[in-house]
Short mmCIF file of C-alpha atoms and ligand atoms in Angstrom, two decimals:
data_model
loop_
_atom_site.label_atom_id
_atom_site.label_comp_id
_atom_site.label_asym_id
_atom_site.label_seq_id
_atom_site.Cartn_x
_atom_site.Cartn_y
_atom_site.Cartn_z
CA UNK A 1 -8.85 61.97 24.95
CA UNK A 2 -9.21 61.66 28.74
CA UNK A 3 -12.40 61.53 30.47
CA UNK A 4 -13.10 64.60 32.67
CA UNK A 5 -12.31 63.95 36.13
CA UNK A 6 -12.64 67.09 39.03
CA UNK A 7 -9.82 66.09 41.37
CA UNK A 8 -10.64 69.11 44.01
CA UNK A 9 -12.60 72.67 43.55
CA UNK A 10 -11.15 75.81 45.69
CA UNK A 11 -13.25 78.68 45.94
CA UNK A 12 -12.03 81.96 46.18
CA UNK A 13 -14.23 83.79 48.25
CA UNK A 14 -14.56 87.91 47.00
CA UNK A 15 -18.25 88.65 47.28
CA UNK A 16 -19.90 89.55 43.76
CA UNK A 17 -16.55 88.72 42.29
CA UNK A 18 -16.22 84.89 43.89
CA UNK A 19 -15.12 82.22 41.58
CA UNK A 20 -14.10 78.27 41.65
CA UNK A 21 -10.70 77.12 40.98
CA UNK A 22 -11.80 73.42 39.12
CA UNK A 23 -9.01 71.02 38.93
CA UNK A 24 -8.81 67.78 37.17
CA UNK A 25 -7.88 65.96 34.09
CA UNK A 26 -9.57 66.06 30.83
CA UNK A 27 -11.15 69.62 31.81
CA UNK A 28 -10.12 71.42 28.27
CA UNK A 29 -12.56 69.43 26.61
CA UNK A 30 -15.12 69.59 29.36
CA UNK A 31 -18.37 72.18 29.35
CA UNK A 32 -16.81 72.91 32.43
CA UNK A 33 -14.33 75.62 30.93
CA UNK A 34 -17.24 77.51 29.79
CA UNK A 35 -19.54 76.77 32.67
CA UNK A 36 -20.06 80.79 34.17
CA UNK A 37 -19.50 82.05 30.13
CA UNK A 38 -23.08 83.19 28.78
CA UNK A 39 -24.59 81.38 26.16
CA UNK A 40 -24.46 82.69 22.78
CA UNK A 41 -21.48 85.31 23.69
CA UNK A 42 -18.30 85.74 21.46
CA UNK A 43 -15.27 84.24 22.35
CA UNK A 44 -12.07 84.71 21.43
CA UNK A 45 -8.89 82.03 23.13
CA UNK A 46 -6.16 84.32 23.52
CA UNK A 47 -2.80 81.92 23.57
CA UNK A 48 0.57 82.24 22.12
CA UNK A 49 2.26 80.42 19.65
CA UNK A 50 3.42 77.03 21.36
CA UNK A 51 0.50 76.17 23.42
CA UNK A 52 -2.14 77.36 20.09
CA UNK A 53 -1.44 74.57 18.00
CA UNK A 54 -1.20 71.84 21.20
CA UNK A 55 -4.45 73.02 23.00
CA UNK A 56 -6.70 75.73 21.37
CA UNK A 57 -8.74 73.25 18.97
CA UNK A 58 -9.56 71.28 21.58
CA UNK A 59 -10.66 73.97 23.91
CA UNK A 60 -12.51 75.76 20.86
CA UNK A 61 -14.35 72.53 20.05
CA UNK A 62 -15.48 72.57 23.98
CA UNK A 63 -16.60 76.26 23.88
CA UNK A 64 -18.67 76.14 20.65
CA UNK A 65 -21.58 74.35 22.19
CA UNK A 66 -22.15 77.33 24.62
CA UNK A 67 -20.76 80.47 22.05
CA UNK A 68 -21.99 81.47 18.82
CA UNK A 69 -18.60 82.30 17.47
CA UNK A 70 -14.86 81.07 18.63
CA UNK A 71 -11.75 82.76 17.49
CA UNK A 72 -8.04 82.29 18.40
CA UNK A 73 -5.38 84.91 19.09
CA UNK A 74 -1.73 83.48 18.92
CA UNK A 75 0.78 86.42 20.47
CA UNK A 76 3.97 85.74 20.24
CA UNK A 77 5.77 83.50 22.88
CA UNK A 78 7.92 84.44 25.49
CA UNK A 79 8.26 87.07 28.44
CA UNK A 80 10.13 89.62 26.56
CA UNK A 81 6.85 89.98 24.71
CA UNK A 82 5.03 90.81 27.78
CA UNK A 83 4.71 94.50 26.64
CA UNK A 84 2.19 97.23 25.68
CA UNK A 85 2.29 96.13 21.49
CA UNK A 86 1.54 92.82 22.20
CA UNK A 87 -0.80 93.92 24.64
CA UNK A 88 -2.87 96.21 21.85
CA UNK A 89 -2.70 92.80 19.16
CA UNK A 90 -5.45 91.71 21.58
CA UNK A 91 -7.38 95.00 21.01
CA UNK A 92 -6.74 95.08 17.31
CA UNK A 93 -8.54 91.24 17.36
CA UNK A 94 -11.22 92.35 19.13
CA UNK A 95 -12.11 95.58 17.23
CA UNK A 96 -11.79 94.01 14.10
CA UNK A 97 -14.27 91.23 15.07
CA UNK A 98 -16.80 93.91 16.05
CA UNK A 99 -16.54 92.14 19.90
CA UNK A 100 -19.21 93.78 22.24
CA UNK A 101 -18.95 94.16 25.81
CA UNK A 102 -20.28 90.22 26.46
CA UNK A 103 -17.35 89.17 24.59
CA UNK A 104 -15.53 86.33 26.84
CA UNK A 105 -12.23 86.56 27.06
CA UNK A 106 -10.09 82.88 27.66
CA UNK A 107 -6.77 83.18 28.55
CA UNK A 108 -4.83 80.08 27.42
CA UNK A 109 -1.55 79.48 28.50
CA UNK A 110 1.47 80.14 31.52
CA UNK A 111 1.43 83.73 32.91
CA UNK A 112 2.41 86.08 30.36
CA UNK A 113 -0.95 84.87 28.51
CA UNK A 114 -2.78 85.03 31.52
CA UNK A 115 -1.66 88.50 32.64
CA UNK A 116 -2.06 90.44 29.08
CA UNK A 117 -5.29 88.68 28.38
CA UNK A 118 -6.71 89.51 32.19
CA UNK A 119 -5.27 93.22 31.40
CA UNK A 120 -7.01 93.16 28.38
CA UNK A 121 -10.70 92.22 29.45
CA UNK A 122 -10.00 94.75 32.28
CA UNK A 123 -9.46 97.45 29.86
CA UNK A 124 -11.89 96.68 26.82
CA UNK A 125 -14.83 98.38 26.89
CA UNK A 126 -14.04 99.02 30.70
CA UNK A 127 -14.25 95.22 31.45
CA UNK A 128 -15.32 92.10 30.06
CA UNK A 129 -15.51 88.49 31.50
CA UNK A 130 -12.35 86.14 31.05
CA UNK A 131 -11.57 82.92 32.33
CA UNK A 132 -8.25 81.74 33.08
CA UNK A 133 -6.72 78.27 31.66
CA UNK A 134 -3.67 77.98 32.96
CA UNK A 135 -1.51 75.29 30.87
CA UNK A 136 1.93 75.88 33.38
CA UNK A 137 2.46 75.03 36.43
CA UNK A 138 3.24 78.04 37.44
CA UNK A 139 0.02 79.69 35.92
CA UNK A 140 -1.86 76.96 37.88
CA UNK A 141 -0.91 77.58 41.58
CA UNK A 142 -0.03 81.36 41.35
CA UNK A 143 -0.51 83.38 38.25
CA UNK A 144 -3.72 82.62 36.90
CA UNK A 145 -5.52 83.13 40.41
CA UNK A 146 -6.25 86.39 42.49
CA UNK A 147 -6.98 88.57 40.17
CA UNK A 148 -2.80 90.31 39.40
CA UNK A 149 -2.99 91.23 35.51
CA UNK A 150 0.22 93.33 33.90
CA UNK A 151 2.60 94.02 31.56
CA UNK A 152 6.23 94.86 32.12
CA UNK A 153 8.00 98.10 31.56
CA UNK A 154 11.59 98.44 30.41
CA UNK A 155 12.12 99.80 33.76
CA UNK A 156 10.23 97.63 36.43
CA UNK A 157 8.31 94.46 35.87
CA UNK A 158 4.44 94.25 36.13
CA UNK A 159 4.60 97.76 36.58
CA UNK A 160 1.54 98.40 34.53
CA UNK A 161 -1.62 96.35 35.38
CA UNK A 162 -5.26 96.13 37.12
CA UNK A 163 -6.71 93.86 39.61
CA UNK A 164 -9.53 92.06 37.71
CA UNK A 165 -10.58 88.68 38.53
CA UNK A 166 -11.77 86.33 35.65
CA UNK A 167 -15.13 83.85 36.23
CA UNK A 168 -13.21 81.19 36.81
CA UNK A 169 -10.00 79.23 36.65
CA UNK A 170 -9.80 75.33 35.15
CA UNK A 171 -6.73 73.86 35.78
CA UNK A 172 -5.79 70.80 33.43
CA UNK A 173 -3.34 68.60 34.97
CA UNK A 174 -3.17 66.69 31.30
CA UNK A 175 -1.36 69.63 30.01
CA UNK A 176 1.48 69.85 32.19
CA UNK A 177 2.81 66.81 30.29
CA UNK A 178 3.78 68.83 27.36
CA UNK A 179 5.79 71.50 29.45
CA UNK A 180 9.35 71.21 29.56
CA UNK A 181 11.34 70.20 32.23
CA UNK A 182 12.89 73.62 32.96
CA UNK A 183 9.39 75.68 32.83
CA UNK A 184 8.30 72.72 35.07
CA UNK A 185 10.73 73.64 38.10
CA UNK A 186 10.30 77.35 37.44
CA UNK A 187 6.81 76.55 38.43
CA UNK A 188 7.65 74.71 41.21
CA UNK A 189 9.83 77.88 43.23
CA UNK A 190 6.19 79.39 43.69
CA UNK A 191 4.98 75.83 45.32
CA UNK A 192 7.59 75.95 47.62
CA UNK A 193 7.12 80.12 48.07
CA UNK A 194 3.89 78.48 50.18
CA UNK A 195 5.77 76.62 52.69
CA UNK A 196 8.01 79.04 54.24
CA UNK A 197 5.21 81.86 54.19
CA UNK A 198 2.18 79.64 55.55
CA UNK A 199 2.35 76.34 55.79
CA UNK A 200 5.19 73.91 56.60
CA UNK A 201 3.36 71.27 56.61
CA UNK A 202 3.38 71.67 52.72
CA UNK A 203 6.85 72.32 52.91
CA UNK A 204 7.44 68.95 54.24
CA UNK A 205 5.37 67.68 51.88
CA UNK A 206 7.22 69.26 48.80
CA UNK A 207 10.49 67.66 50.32
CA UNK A 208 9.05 64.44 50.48
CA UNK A 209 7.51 64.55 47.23
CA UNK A 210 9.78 66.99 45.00
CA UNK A 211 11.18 64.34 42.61
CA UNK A 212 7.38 63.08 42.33
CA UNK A 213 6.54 66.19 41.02
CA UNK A 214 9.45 66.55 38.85
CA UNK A 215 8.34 63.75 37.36
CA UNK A 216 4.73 64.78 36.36
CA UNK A 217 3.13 62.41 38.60
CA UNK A 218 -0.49 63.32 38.37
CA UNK A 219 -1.28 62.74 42.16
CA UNK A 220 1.60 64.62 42.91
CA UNK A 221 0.75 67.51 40.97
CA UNK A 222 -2.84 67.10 41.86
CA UNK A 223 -2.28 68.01 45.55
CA UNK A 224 0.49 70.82 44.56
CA UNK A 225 -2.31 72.31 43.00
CA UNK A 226 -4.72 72.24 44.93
CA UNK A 227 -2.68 72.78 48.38
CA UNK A 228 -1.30 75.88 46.40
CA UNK A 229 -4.99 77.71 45.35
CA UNK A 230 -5.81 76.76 48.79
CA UNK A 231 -2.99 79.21 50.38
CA UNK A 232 -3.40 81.68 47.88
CA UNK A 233 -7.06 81.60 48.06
CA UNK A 234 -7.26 82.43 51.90
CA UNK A 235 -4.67 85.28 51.48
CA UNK A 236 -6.28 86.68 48.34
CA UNK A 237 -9.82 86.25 49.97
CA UNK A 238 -8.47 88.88 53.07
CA UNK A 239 -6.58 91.34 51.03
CA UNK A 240 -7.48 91.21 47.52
CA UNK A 241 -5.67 94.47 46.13
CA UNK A 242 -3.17 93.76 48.22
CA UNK A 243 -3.07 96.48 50.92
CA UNK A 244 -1.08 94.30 52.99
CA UNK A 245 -0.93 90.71 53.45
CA UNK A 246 -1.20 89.66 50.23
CA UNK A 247 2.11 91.23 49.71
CA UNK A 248 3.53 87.82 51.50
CA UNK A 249 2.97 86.02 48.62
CA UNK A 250 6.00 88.36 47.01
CA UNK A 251 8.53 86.32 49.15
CA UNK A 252 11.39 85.87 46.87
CA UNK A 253 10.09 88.16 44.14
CA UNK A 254 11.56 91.81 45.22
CA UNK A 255 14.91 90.13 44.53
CA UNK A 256 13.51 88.18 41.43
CA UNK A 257 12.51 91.11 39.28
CA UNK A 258 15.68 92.67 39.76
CA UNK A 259 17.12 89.69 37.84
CA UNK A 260 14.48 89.23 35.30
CA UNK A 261 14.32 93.04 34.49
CA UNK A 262 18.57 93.26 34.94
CA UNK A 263 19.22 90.37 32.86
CA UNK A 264 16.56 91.10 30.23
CA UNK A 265 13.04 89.69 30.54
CA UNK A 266 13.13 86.37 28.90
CA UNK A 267 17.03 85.44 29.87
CA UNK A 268 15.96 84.03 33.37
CA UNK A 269 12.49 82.22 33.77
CA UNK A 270 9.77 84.11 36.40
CA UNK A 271 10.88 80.87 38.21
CA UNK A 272 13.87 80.59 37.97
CA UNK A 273 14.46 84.22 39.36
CA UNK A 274 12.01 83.36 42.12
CA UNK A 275 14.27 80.65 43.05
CA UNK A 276 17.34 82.71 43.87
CA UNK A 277 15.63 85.23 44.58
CA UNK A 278 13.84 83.20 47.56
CA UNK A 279 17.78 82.56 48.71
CA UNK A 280 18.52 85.81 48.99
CA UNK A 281 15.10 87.12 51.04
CA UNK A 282 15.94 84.25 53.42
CA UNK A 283 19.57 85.24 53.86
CA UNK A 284 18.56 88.55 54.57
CA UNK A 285 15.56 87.10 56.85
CA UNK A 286 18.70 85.53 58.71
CA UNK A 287 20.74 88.63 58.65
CA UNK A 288 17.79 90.13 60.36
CA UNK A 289 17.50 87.68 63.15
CA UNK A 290 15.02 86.16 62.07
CA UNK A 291 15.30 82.93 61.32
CA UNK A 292 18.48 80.63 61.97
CA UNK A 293 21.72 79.29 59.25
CA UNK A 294 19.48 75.95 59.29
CA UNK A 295 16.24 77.10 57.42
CA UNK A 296 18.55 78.94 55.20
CA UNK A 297 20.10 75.73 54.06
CA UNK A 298 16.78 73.64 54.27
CA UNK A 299 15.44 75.84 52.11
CA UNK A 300 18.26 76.61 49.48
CA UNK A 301 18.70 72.63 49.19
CA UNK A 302 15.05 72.50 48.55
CA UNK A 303 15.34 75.12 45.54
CA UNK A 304 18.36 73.44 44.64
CA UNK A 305 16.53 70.06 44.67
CA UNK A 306 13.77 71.27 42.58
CA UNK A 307 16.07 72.23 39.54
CA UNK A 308 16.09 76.01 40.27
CA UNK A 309 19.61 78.19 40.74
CA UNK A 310 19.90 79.15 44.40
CA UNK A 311 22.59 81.86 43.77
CA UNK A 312 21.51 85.28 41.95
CA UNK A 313 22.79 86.44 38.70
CA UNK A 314 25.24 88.97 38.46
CA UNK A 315 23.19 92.22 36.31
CA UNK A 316 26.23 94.56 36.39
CA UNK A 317 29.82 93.92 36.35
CA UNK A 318 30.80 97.23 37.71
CA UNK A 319 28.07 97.55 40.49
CA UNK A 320 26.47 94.41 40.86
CA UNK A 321 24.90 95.20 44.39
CA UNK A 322 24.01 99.08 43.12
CA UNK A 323 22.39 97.97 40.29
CA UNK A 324 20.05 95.44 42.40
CA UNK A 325 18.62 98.21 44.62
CA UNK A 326 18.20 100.49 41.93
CA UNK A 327 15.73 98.20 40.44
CA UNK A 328 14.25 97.20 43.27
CA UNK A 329 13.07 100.68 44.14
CA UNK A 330 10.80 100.81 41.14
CA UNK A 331 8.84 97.36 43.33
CA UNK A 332 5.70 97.93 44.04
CA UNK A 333 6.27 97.16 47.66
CA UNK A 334 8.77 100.26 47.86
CA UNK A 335 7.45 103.21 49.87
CA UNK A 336 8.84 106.92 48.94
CA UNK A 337 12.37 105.33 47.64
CA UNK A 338 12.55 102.69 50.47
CA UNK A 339 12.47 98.70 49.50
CA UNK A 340 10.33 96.63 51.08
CA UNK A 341 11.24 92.79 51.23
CA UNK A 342 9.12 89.67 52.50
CA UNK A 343 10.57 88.20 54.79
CA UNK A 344 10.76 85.10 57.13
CA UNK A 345 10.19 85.81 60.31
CA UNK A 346 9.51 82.26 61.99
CA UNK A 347 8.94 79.12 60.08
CA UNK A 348 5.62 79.21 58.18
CA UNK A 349 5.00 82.83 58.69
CA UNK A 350 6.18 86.36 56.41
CA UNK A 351 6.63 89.96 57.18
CA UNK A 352 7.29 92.99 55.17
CA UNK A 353 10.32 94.79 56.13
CA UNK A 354 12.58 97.63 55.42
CA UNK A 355 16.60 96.99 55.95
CA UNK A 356 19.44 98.60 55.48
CA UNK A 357 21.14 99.34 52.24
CA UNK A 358 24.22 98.08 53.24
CA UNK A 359 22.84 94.94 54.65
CA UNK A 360 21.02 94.02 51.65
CA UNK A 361 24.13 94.88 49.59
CA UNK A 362 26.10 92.55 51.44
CA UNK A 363 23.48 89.77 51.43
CA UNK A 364 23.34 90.06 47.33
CA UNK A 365 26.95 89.87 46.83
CA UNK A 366 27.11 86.80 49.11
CA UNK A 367 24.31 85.19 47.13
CA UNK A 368 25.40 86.12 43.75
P1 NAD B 401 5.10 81.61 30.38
O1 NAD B 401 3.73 82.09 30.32
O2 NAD B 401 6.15 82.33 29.61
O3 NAD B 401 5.12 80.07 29.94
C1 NAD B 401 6.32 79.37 29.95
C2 NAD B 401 6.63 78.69 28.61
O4 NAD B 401 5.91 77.46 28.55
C3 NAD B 401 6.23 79.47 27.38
O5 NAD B 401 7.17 79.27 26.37
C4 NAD B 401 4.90 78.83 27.00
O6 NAD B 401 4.59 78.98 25.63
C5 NAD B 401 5.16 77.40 27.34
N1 NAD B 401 3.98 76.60 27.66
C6 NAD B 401 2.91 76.98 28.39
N2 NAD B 401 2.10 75.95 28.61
C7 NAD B 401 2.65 74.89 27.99
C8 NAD B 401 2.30 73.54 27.86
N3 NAD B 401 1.23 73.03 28.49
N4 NAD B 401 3.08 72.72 27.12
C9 NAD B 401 4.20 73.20 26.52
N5 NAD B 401 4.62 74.48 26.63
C10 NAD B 401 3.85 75.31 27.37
O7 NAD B 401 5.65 81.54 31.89
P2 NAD B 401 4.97 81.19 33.27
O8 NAD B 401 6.05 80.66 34.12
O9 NAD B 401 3.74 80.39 33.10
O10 NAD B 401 4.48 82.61 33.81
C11 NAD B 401 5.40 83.60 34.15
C12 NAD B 401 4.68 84.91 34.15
O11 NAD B 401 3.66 84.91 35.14
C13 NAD B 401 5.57 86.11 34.45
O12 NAD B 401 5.31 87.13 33.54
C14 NAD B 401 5.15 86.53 35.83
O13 NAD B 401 5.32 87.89 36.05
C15 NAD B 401 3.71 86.14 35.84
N6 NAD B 401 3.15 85.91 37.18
C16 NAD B 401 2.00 86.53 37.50
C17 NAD B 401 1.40 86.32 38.72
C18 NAD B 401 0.08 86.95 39.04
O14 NAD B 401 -0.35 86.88 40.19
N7 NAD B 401 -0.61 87.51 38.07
C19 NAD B 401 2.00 85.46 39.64
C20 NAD B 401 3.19 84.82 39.28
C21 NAD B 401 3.76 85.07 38.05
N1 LIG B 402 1.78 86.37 42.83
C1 LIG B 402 1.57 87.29 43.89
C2 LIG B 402 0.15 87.68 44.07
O1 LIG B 402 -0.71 87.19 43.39
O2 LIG B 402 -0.14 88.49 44.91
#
């Protein structure tokens, strides 16, 4: 077992509801995970059935010095079962146990874990404390931090949620070295989502050090991380419920849940929709005037680079293009029927636009 070793703490700064971001190696283990829990509380480590049986002992063995009693949810894995009966296994587990309203909540796992279990403590008993473990990448520089909890709806993803932040968020870099290859690079289109939107510094970075972080290099990952929580930490800290900036950190995604809710949660990884869909905001970002051909192609080869698809998939063989905007009016960016995208509007910096339906349509059948 590795010794625990706090690379870098980010704070995210929300008043009454403030918590660290800890990241490091050997933190599952570590009385850190429980540090803000109170002592003698229920627990119960709400996970799914791959990363239970890899991490859940070892995180129960670290909790039971501060809780009386530990218990383990596995849900079943996978985004398709990001829905409202999954959702209520987490109530059943509670009721049954008797939990009261001190009960923490631990979510361990990528996103879908981390969204139904944050939904969950937001609605149990009106709200009780969680704390976030992230064990994907992707958990660990977007999902897991800022407070976004949902489930999907056959018609719109994340369509049914609360804003609820947990206590705090421990980031294990150890654990990325069980995640596969593909869930790696899904998590690495919302690393590069930074760059373009506020920093291109990082950008530069990622290009420089892409195949380092494809490769699980811990120092790698350890400033991905920590660069990442950074960014979203100072957008989250202005515009927590996400009134208006916040909604940069979207780029890529208005396009993305199209694909993921056209294609059938599940068939294309969160990621890997982000990806392409992060191709097609900055095509239309270019269509717009914008930004020039060149950050197009800097950015698509970056995607590309990073093991992600750069082109869009194709949800309806009869009306492709159709189909995309009809999903994408159900976004929660859309205003009275109108889409709203992020886009680019100079390196390093986002907007949130409208555009025309026929512009959009011929920017998803170019990138599809
Ligand atoms: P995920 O939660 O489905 O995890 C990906 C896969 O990796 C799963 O099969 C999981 O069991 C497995 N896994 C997780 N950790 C592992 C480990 N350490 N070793 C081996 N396997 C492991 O997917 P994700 O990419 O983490 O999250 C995607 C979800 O996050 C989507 O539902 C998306 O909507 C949501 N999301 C939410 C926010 C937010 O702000 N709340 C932001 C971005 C994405
Ligand atoms: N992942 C987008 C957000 O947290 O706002």
């Amino acid at each position: 077992m590795t010794m625990p070793s706090i690379a870098a703490q980010v704070d995210i700064a929300l008043g009454e509801r403030s918590y660290p971001i800890v990241i490091g190696t050997g933190l599952l283990g570590d009385a850190v995970v429980s540090q803000r829990a109170r002592a003698g509380s229920q627990a119960l480590i709400v996970t799914n059935t791959t990363v239970g049986p890899l991490y859940a002992d070892q995180l129960a063995r670290a909790l039971g010095a501060r809780h009386g009693a530990v218990r383990v949810l596995e849900l079943p894995d996978g985004e398709q079962f990001k829905h409202w009966e999954t959702l209520n296994l987490i109530f059943d587990e509670l009721l049954a146990h008797g939990a009261d309203r001190k009960t923490v909540l631990y979510a361990l796992g990528g996103g879908v874990v981390g969204d139904m279990t944050g939904f969950a403590a937001a609605c149990y008993m009106r709200g009780v404390p969680f704390i976030q473990v992230p064990t994907t990448l992707l958990a660990q520089v977007d999902s897991s931090v800022g407070g976004k909890t949902a489930i999907n709806h056959p018609l719109g993803k994340n369509m049914i949620g609360a804003f609820y932040q947990p206590q705090v968020v421990v980031c294990d870099l150890d654990v990325l070295k069980t995640l596969p290859p593909r869930e790696l690079s899904a998590g690495l289109a919302e690393v590069i989502k930074y760059g373009p939107i506020a920093d291109m510094a990082f950008l530069d970075w990622i290009e420089a050090n892409v195949e380092a972080l494809r490769a699980c290099e811990p120092a790698a990952l350890a400033h991905a991380v920590r660069r990442s929580c950074e960014i979203k930490a100072h957008v989250v800290g202005q515009d927590e419920r996400e009134s208006g900036l916040r909604a940069i950190l979207n780029f890529g995604h208005t396009f993305g849940h199209a694909i993921e809710a056209g294609m059938g949660y599940g068939a294309w990884l969160h990621g890997e929709a982000v990806g392409a869909g992060m191709v097609m905001a900055a095509e239309l970002s270019r269509e717009l005037g914008l930004v020039d051909a060149a950050f197009v192609q800097r950015l698509t080869a970056l995607i590309a680079r990073a093991g992600l698809p750069t082109r869009g998939a194709v949800i309806d063989p009869v009306d492709n293009a159709g189909r995309y905007l009809e999903l994408m009016r159900v976004d929660k960016k859309a205003e009275a029927g109108a889409i709203r995208f992020v886009v680019i509007d100079g390196p390093g910096r986002a907007a949130v636009r409208a555009a025309p339906d026929a512009l959009v349509r011929q920017v998803i059948d170019r990138c599809t």
